[in-house]
Amino acid sequence: MSEQGSANFRHLPLSTKGPLPCALKGTVLLNHPFFNKGSAFTKEERHDFGLHGLLPQSIQTLEQQVQRSYEQYSRQPDDLAKNTFLTSMKEQNEVLYFKLLHDHLGEMFSVVYTPTEGDAIQNYSRVFRRPEGIFLNIHDIDRVHHDLSLWGEPEDVDYIVVTDGEEILGIGDQGCGGILISVAKLALTTICAGIHPNRVLPVVLDCGTDNEELLNDPLYLGLREKRVRGKKYDKLVDTFVSAARELYPKAYIHFEDFGLHNARRILEKYRPKIPCFNDDVQGTGCVTLAAIMAGLHVTKQELKDLRMVIFGAGTAGVGIADQVRDAIVTEYGISTKDAAKNIWLIDKAGLLTTGVDSLSDAQKVFAKPKDDWTDKETDLLGVINEVKPNVLIGTSTVPKSFTEKIVRAMASHVDRPIILPLSNPTRLHEAVPSDLLKWTDGKALVATGSPFDPVKGPWGENGKEIEIEVAECNNSVVFPGIGLGAVLSRAKRVTDKMLLQAAQGVAELGPALRDDTAPLLPGVDVVREVSVRVARKVIQAAMKEGVATEDGIPTEEKELEEWIKEQMWEPVYRPLKYVEKEGASREAKGEMRVVGSVERRSRAPN
Ligand SMILES: NC(=O)C1=CN([C@@H]2O[C@H](COP(=O)(O)OP(=O)(O)OC[C@H]3O[C@@H](n4cnc5c(N)ncnc54)[C@H](O)[C@@H]3O)[C@@H](O)[C@H]2O)C=CC1
Ligand SMILES: CC(=O)C(=O)O
Ligand SMILES: [Mg+2]
């Protein structure tokens, strides 16, 4: 049982304060990232845990440690080296890692997440030092339950991120290196939403890879064979989901970066039955809807005025279309069919029409009547000239596809085009903000999938030079808060209304709502505030829909926000209290999150 010793684990708060029971001593303790405090172990702890002689004399504060680590971080030669440095720090001292990130989030966000995390994933087999997470092998389906059970006990896990590595962050098939997207998304749930870092589980389903470079790399760490698909793949996913539900019945399952043909299929299969979420479909849908709402606020239009073209009708593109359509349905009480009429999707073959073969069911909803388009151009420029959209979204992975001609055409039809090139990483963006602003005389309302620096130009009153800040429209703005809300309310499912409320929560905090020249979405400086707002709205919707199972959730808005904040994990050192191994919880014994024995951790990373 866990440290709180409650018989009913459902009522355990997510995060706890006060002394932390610990059964580890000496070098084993120093090498356990969850308990280690390095030079910040107190005099009493050094005595109680047998640390004298293992540490230099001076006892330091967490702030001093942050100062030293930041200096070390700053000396790293490039972003990938910085990313590797931070990974090592996480493996050594988790509180320090999260505190360092917390204090320098604006600077480090792009290093622990897109775009640098993409480089780390591409180089996984080269930068690998120590495994983190659970690796499930498609040829060992019979062992899935056992392998997953190595992580903890039923009360130990709140949040699982799972990927099969097929469509990572716009850089395609990365095989088992995909584990790092699960790890990175979980680090964001902790830093942005206070999900307890010792109660999360990153998973990769290793089904092989179709990436020839990896297959030919002698150092590649995953299964060296082409991807296994079909029935065996489905069996692996199903076995994973059943085992996860059985072993960790409280856990919310977040699917990340599955390939086009699996992402939505898997989501639709499990969504009606369990608390699960696909970030690329639903997270991207929510954050983009929020950016659109903020943009329409600036242009003094409403959702019913929306005319949206989406370039790239894959997982993210259709996810956005669905989310926006659902918002229109809810807002105006019109049919799904009518709401889809103002959304045009374009893929490799041009506009999706009823004349295009092999559309997926999800795409078909948005296909336009073939006869309406027989004599018209169905490429991006043709559609823009015909439809005169006020919103243009890029989820195509085709860099520079929003050309000057296309953007100028759009701007000739509407006063303030809302343009969101969302393809990650940075080099795949359909256009860069400086070009979009230049081509539209500063009128475009822009948000991007990866972070960009502010753009300066003569777009103020009377041609005055001003700096325009560009919001990052990335699912990272919203998925941590949705997860927090679902975990705290112990939601049985994640419903459409919960998602709509999440988008609303982000939109409410968009700086553009108060200042027309400000970014469309809130930035990383207010991530925790955003997560609290999103979680609150998600919980309220879950309660209204009867899917919240946690007892005693406050109903009053302020009280509910306090209840959420109280349970968010903070990067602070809790005093350690020695407990005998016998009868101690798995957490106290340091067994959670440790694959293999604790003793294996007693060596420094190589
Ligand atoms: N900013 C954010 O929060 C997010 C961004 N993304 C990014 O969006 C991009 C797409 O991701 P997914 O939807 O997961 O991939 P996907 O592979 O499911 O979709 C990409 C779609 O673009 C289409 N496409 C490719 N070339 C095209 C062309 N020349 N013209 C028109 N369409 C073309 C493909 O056929 C496919 O349907 C990636 O770069 C990803 O990193 C994805 C999720 C979240
Ligand atoms: C942001 C994200 O989830 C992606 O690019 O896949
Ligand atoms: Mg993704």
PDB file of N, CA, C and O in Angstrom, residues 392-394 400-408 410-411 417-422 429-449 452 455 459 468 470:
ATOM      1  N   LEU A 392      -6.804  29.429 -42.371  1.00  0.00           N
ATOM      2  CA  LEU A 392      -6.023  28.449 -43.132  1.00  0.00           C
ATOM      3  C   LEU A 392      -5.109  27.713 -42.159  1.00  0.00           C
ATOM      4  O   LEU A 392      -4.345  28.335 -41.413  1.00  0.00           O
ATOM      5  N   ILE A 393      -5.211  26.374 -42.186  1.00  0.00           N
ATOM      6  CA  ILE A 393      -4.429  25.554 -41.252  1.00  0.00           C
ATOM      7  C   ILE A 393      -3.482  24.663 -42.044  1.00  0.00           C
ATOM      8  O   ILE A 393      -3.878  24.081 -43.057  1.00  0.00           O
ATOM      9  N   GLY A 394      -2.259  24.494 -41.560  1.00  0.00           N
ATOM     10  CA  GLY A 394      -1.315  23.576 -42.206  1.00  0.00           C
ATOM     11  C   GLY A 394      -0.977  22.402 -41.303  1.00  0.00           C
ATOM     12  O   GLY A 394      -0.406  22.587 -40.224  1.00  0.00           O
ATOM     13  N   LYS A 400       7.019  25.190 -46.547  1.00  0.00           N
ATOM     14  CA  LYS A 400       6.870  26.309 -47.491  1.00  0.00           C
ATOM     15  C   LYS A 400       5.705  26.138 -48.468  1.00  0.00           C
ATOM     16  O   LYS A 400       5.685  26.759 -49.531  1.00  0.00           O
ATOM     17  N   SER A 401       4.750  25.284 -48.134  1.00  0.00           N
ATOM     18  CA  SER A 401       3.629  25.081 -49.067  1.00  0.00           C
ATOM     19  C   SER A 401       2.658  26.263 -49.059  1.00  0.00           C
ATOM     20  O   SER A 401       1.897  26.434 -50.005  1.00  0.00           O
ATOM     21  N   PHE A 402       2.663  27.094 -48.009  1.00  0.00           N
ATOM     22  CA  PHE A 402       1.885  28.337 -48.038  1.00  0.00           C
ATOM     23  C   PHE A 402       2.785  29.390 -48.692  1.00  0.00           C
ATOM     24  O   PHE A 402       3.522  30.133 -48.025  1.00  0.00           O
ATOM     25  N   THR A 403       2.731  29.443 -50.010  1.00  0.00           N
ATOM     26  CA  THR A 403       3.620  30.338 -50.763  1.00  0.00           C
ATOM     27  C   THR A 403       3.116  31.771 -50.706  1.00  0.00           C
ATOM     28  O   THR A 403       1.978  32.034 -50.305  1.00  0.00           O
ATOM     29  N   GLU A 404       3.966  32.674 -51.189  1.00  0.00           N
ATOM     30  CA  GLU A 404       3.583  34.091 -51.216  1.00  0.00           C
ATOM     31  C   GLU A 404       2.297  34.271 -52.029  1.00  0.00           C
ATOM     32  O   GLU A 404       1.383  34.997 -51.629  1.00  0.00           O
ATOM     33  N   LYS A 405       2.223  33.567 -53.153  1.00  0.00           N
ATOM     34  CA  LYS A 405       1.058  33.714 -54.030  1.00  0.00           C
ATOM     35  C   LYS A 405      -0.225  33.277 -53.302  1.00  0.00           C
ATOM     36  O   LYS A 405      -1.260  33.952 -53.351  1.00  0.00           O
ATOM     37  N   ILE A 406      -0.124  32.144 -52.613  1.00  0.00           N
ATOM     38  CA  ILE A 406      -1.297  31.607 -51.906  1.00  0.00           C
ATOM     39  C   ILE A 406      -1.715  32.550 -50.771  1.00  0.00           C
ATOM     40  O   ILE A 406      -2.891  32.878 -50.600  1.00  0.00           O
ATOM     41  N   VAL A 407      -0.730  33.005 -50.016  1.00  0.00           N
ATOM     42  CA  VAL A 407      -1.048  33.851 -48.860  1.00  0.00           C
ATOM     43  C   VAL A 407      -1.597  35.206 -49.339  1.00  0.00           C
ATOM     44  O   VAL A 407      -2.582  35.734 -48.792  1.00  0.00           O
ATOM     45  N   ARG A 408      -1.002  35.757 -50.379  1.00  0.00           N
ATOM     46  CA  ARG A 408      -1.523  37.035 -50.895  1.00  0.00           C
ATOM     47  C   ARG A 408      -2.945  36.851 -51.443  1.00  0.00           C
ATOM     48  O   ARG A 408      -3.797  37.727 -51.288  1.00  0.00           O
ATOM     49  N   MET A 410      -5.153  34.737 -50.343  1.00  0.00           N
ATOM     50  CA  MET A 410      -6.045  34.672 -49.180  1.00  0.00           C
ATOM     51  C   MET A 410      -6.304  36.074 -48.624  1.00  0.00           C
ATOM     52  O   MET A 410      -7.445  36.445 -48.324  1.00  0.00           O
ATOM     53  N   ALA A 411      -5.210  36.838 -48.501  1.00  0.00           N
ATOM     54  CA  ALA A 411      -5.327  38.180 -47.916  1.00  0.00           C
ATOM     55  C   ALA A 411      -6.105  39.140 -48.830  1.00  0.00           C
ATOM     56  O   ALA A 411      -6.593  40.175 -48.373  1.00  0.00           O
ATOM     57  N   PRO A 417      -6.522  37.561 -42.319  1.00  0.00           N
ATOM     58  CA  PRO A 417      -6.498  36.095 -42.410  1.00  0.00           C
ATOM     59  C   PRO A 417      -5.894  35.452 -41.165  1.00  0.00           C
ATOM     60  O   PRO A 417      -4.876  35.925 -40.652  1.00  0.00           O
ATOM     61  N   ILE A 418      -6.526  34.400 -40.707  1.00  0.00           N
ATOM     62  CA  ILE A 418      -5.989  33.637 -39.568  1.00  0.00           C
ATOM     63  C   ILE A 418      -5.224  32.457 -40.173  1.00  0.00           C
ATOM     64  O   ILE A 418      -5.820  31.622 -40.860  1.00  0.00           O
ATOM     65  N   ILE A 419      -3.908  32.437 -39.964  1.00  0.00           N
ATOM     66  CA  ILE A 419      -3.092  31.411 -40.638  1.00  0.00           C
ATOM     67  C   ILE A 419      -2.269  30.642 -39.601  1.00  0.00           C
ATOM     68  O   ILE A 419      -1.472  31.230 -38.865  1.00  0.00           O
ATOM     69  N   LEU A 420      -2.474  29.340 -39.554  1.00  0.00           N
ATOM     70  CA  LEU A 420      -1.816  28.525 -38.542  1.00  0.00           C
ATOM     71  C   LEU A 420      -1.015  27.390 -39.192  1.00  0.00           C
ATOM     72  O   LEU A 420      -1.557  26.315 -39.463  1.00  0.00           O
ATOM     73  N   PRO A 421       0.273  27.628 -39.490  1.00  0.00           N
ATOM     74  CA  PRO A 421       1.099  26.529 -40.003  1.00  0.00           C
ATOM     75  C   PRO A 421       1.551  25.676 -38.820  1.00  0.00           C
ATOM     76  O   PRO A 421       2.333  26.128 -37.994  1.00  0.00           O
ATOM     77  N   LEU A 422       1.054  24.441 -38.745  1.00  0.00           N
ATOM     78  CA  LEU A 422       1.239  23.657 -37.513  1.00  0.00           C
ATOM     79  C   LEU A 422       2.209  22.493 -37.643  1.00  0.00           C
ATOM     80  O   LEU A 422       2.472  21.785 -36.671  1.00  0.00           O
ATOM     81  N   HIS A 429       7.343  23.610 -41.162  1.00  0.00           N
ATOM     82  CA  HIS A 429       6.215  24.545 -41.149  1.00  0.00           C
ATOM     83  C   HIS A 429       5.843  24.973 -42.569  1.00  0.00           C
ATOM     84  O   HIS A 429       6.709  25.204 -43.410  1.00  0.00           O
ATOM     85  N   GLU A 430       4.561  25.098 -42.819  1.00  0.00           N
ATOM     86  CA  GLU A 430       4.073  25.455 -44.156  1.00  0.00           C
ATOM     87  C   GLU A 430       4.477  26.876 -44.529  1.00  0.00           C
ATOM     88  O   GLU A 430       4.520  27.225 -45.728  1.00  0.00           O
ATOM     89  N   ALA A 431       4.788  27.691 -43.538  1.00  0.00           N
ATOM     90  CA  ALA A 431       5.318  29.046 -43.767  1.00  0.00           C
ATOM     91  C   ALA A 431       5.865  29.540 -42.443  1.00  0.00           C
ATOM     92  O   ALA A 431       5.512  29.011 -41.386  1.00  0.00           O
ATOM     93  N   VAL A 432       6.741  30.527 -42.494  1.00  0.00           N
ATOM     94  CA  VAL A 432       7.256  31.083 -41.237  1.00  0.00           C
ATOM     95  C   VAL A 432       6.562  32.417 -40.970  1.00  0.00           C
ATOM     96  O   VAL A 432       6.154  33.118 -41.908  1.00  0.00           O
ATOM     97  N   PRO A 433       6.425  32.766 -39.691  1.00  0.00           N
ATOM     98  CA  PRO A 433       5.666  33.979 -39.349  1.00  0.00           C
ATOM     99  C   PRO A 433       6.177  35.238 -40.044  1.00  0.00           C
ATOM    100  O   PRO A 433       5.369  36.079 -40.471  1.00  0.00           O
ATOM    101  N   SER A 434       7.511  35.390 -40.180  1.00  0.00           N
ATOM    102  CA  SER A 434       8.014  36.633 -40.780  1.00  0.00           C
ATOM    103  C   SER A 434       7.494  36.782 -42.210  1.00  0.00           C
ATOM    104  O   SER A 434       7.097  37.884 -42.630  1.00  0.00           O
ATOM    105  N   ASP A 435       7.446  35.698 -42.956  1.00  0.00           N
ATOM    106  CA  ASP A 435       6.918  35.778 -44.328  1.00  0.00           C
ATOM    107  C   ASP A 435       5.417  36.065 -44.313  1.00  0.00           C
ATOM    108  O   ASP A 435       4.925  36.912 -45.075  1.00  0.00           O
ATOM    109  N   LEU A 436       4.708  35.367 -43.460  1.00  0.00           N
ATOM    110  CA  LEU A 436       3.244  35.554 -43.432  1.00  0.00           C
ATOM    111  C   LEU A 436       2.894  37.000 -43.115  1.00  0.00           C
ATOM    112  O   LEU A 436       1.985  37.584 -43.717  1.00  0.00           O
ATOM    113  N   LEU A 437       3.641  37.582 -42.185  1.00  0.00           N
ATOM    114  CA  LEU A 437       3.359  38.973 -41.812  1.00  0.00           C
ATOM    115  C   LEU A 437       3.783  39.924 -42.927  1.00  0.00           C
ATOM    116  O   LEU A 437       3.082  40.892 -43.240  1.00  0.00           O
ATOM    117  N   LYS A 438       4.929  39.622 -43.542  1.00  0.00           N
ATOM    118  CA  LYS A 438       5.412  40.474 -44.639  1.00  0.00           C
ATOM    119  C   LYS A 438       4.408  40.469 -45.803  1.00  0.00           C
ATOM    120  O   LYS A 438       4.041  41.520 -46.330  1.00  0.00           O
ATOM    121  N   TRP A 439       3.947  39.291 -46.169  1.00  0.00           N
ATOM    122  CA  TRP A 439       3.063  39.178 -47.335  1.00  0.00           C
ATOM    123  C   TRP A 439       1.662  39.742 -47.085  1.00  0.00           C
ATOM    124  O   TRP A 439       0.886  39.916 -48.012  1.00  0.00           O
ATOM    125  N   THR A 440       1.315  39.942 -45.809  1.00  0.00           N
ATOM    126  CA  THR A 440      -0.038  40.447 -45.514  1.00  0.00           C
ATOM    127  C   THR A 440       0.022  41.828 -44.849  1.00  0.00           C
ATOM    128  O   THR A 440      -0.938  42.247 -44.223  1.00  0.00           O
ATOM    129  N   ASP A 441       1.158  42.501 -44.972  1.00  0.00           N
ATOM    130  CA  ASP A 441       1.351  43.818 -44.328  1.00  0.00           C
ATOM    131  C   ASP A 441       1.007  43.773 -42.846  1.00  0.00           C
ATOM    132  O   ASP A 441       0.361  44.693 -42.310  1.00  0.00           O
ATOM    133  N   GLY A 442       1.412  42.712 -42.194  1.00  0.00           N
ATOM    134  CA  GLY A 442       1.225  42.605 -40.742  1.00  0.00           C
ATOM    135  C   GLY A 442      -0.194  42.253 -40.328  1.00  0.00           C
ATOM    136  O   GLY A 442      -0.513  42.243 -39.137  1.00  0.00           O
ATOM    137  N   LYS A 443      -1.055  41.941 -41.318  1.00  0.00           N
ATOM    138  CA  LYS A 443      -2.469  41.723 -40.956  1.00  0.00           C
ATOM    139  C   LYS A 443      -2.771  40.282 -40.542  1.00  0.00           C
ATOM    140  O   LYS A 443      -3.771  40.028 -39.874  1.00  0.00           O
ATOM    141  N   ALA A 444      -1.931  39.352 -40.966  1.00  0.00           N
ATOM    142  CA  ALA A 444      -2.232  37.949 -40.644  1.00  0.00           C
ATOM    143  C   ALA A 444      -2.198  37.724 -39.135  1.00  0.00           C
ATOM    144  O   ALA A 444      -1.360  38.293 -38.427  1.00  0.00           O
ATOM    145  N   LEU A 445      -3.129  36.917 -38.674  1.00  0.00           N
ATOM    146  CA  LEU A 445      -3.119  36.485 -37.269  1.00  0.00           C
ATOM    147  C   LEU A 445      -2.522  35.080 -37.289  1.00  0.00           C
ATOM    148  O   LEU A 445      -3.121  34.153 -37.838  1.00  0.00           O
ATOM    149  N   VAL A 446      -1.326  34.972 -36.716  1.00  0.00           N
ATOM    150  CA  VAL A 446      -0.533  33.752 -36.922  1.00  0.00           C
ATOM    151  C   VAL A 446      -0.276  33.019 -35.605  1.00  0.00           C
ATOM    152  O   VAL A 446      -0.034  33.651 -34.569  1.00  0.00           O
ATOM    153  N   ALA A 447      -0.334  31.703 -35.656  1.00  0.00           N
ATOM    154  CA  ALA A 447       0.186  30.873 -34.554  1.00  0.00           C
ATOM    155  C   ALA A 447       0.829  29.658 -35.209  1.00  0.00           C
ATOM    156  O   ALA A 447       0.422  29.236 -36.297  1.00  0.00           O
ATOM    157  N   THR A 448       1.847  29.103 -34.558  1.00  0.00           N
ATOM    158  CA  THR A 448       2.668  28.070 -35.208  1.00  0.00           C
ATOM    159  C   THR A 448       2.802  26.815 -34.332  1.00  0.00           C
ATOM    160  O   THR A 448       2.685  26.899 -33.109  1.00  0.00           O
ATOM    161  N   GLY A 449       3.107  25.704 -34.984  1.00  0.00           N
ATOM    162  CA  GLY A 449       3.221  24.433 -34.255  1.00  0.00           C
ATOM    163  C   GLY A 449       4.420  24.365 -33.331  1.00  0.00           C
ATOM    164  O   GLY A 449       4.379  23.743 -32.279  1.00  0.00           O
ATOM    165  N   PHE A 452       8.472  30.259 -32.326  1.00  0.00           N
ATOM    166  CA  PHE A 452       9.222  31.204 -33.168  1.00  0.00           C
ATOM    167  C   PHE A 452       9.480  32.483 -32.378  1.00  0.00           C
ATOM    168  O   PHE A 452       8.693  32.844 -31.497  1.00  0.00           O
ATOM    169  N   VAL A 455       8.328  38.829 -34.350  1.00  0.00           N
ATOM    170  CA  VAL A 455       8.704  39.407 -35.646  1.00  0.00           C
ATOM    171  C   VAL A 455       8.512  40.920 -35.590  1.00  0.00           C
ATOM    172  O   VAL A 455       7.454  41.399 -35.178  1.00  0.00           O
ATOM    173  N   TRP A 459       4.277  47.683 -38.734  1.00  0.00           N
ATOM    174  CA  TRP A 459       2.851  47.394 -38.780  1.00  0.00           C
ATOM    175  C   TRP A 459       2.047  48.118 -37.701  1.00  0.00           C
ATOM    176  O   TRP A 459       0.877  47.817 -37.487  1.00  0.00           O
ATOM    177  N   ILE A 468       5.688  41.782 -33.190  1.00  0.00           N
ATOM    178  CA  ILE A 468       4.508  40.933 -33.031  1.00  0.00           C
ATOM    179  C   ILE A 468       4.946  39.581 -32.467  1.00  0.00           C
ATOM    180  O   ILE A 468       5.798  38.900 -33.027  1.00  0.00           O
ATOM    181  N   VAL A 470       4.329  35.726 -31.610  1.00  0.00           N
ATOM    182  CA  VAL A 470       3.566  34.673 -32.278  1.00  0.00           C
ATOM    183  C   VAL A 470       3.301  33.544 -31.289  1.00  0.00           C
ATOM    184  O   VAL A 470       4.227  33.010 -30.677  1.00  0.00           O
TER     185      VAL A 470
END
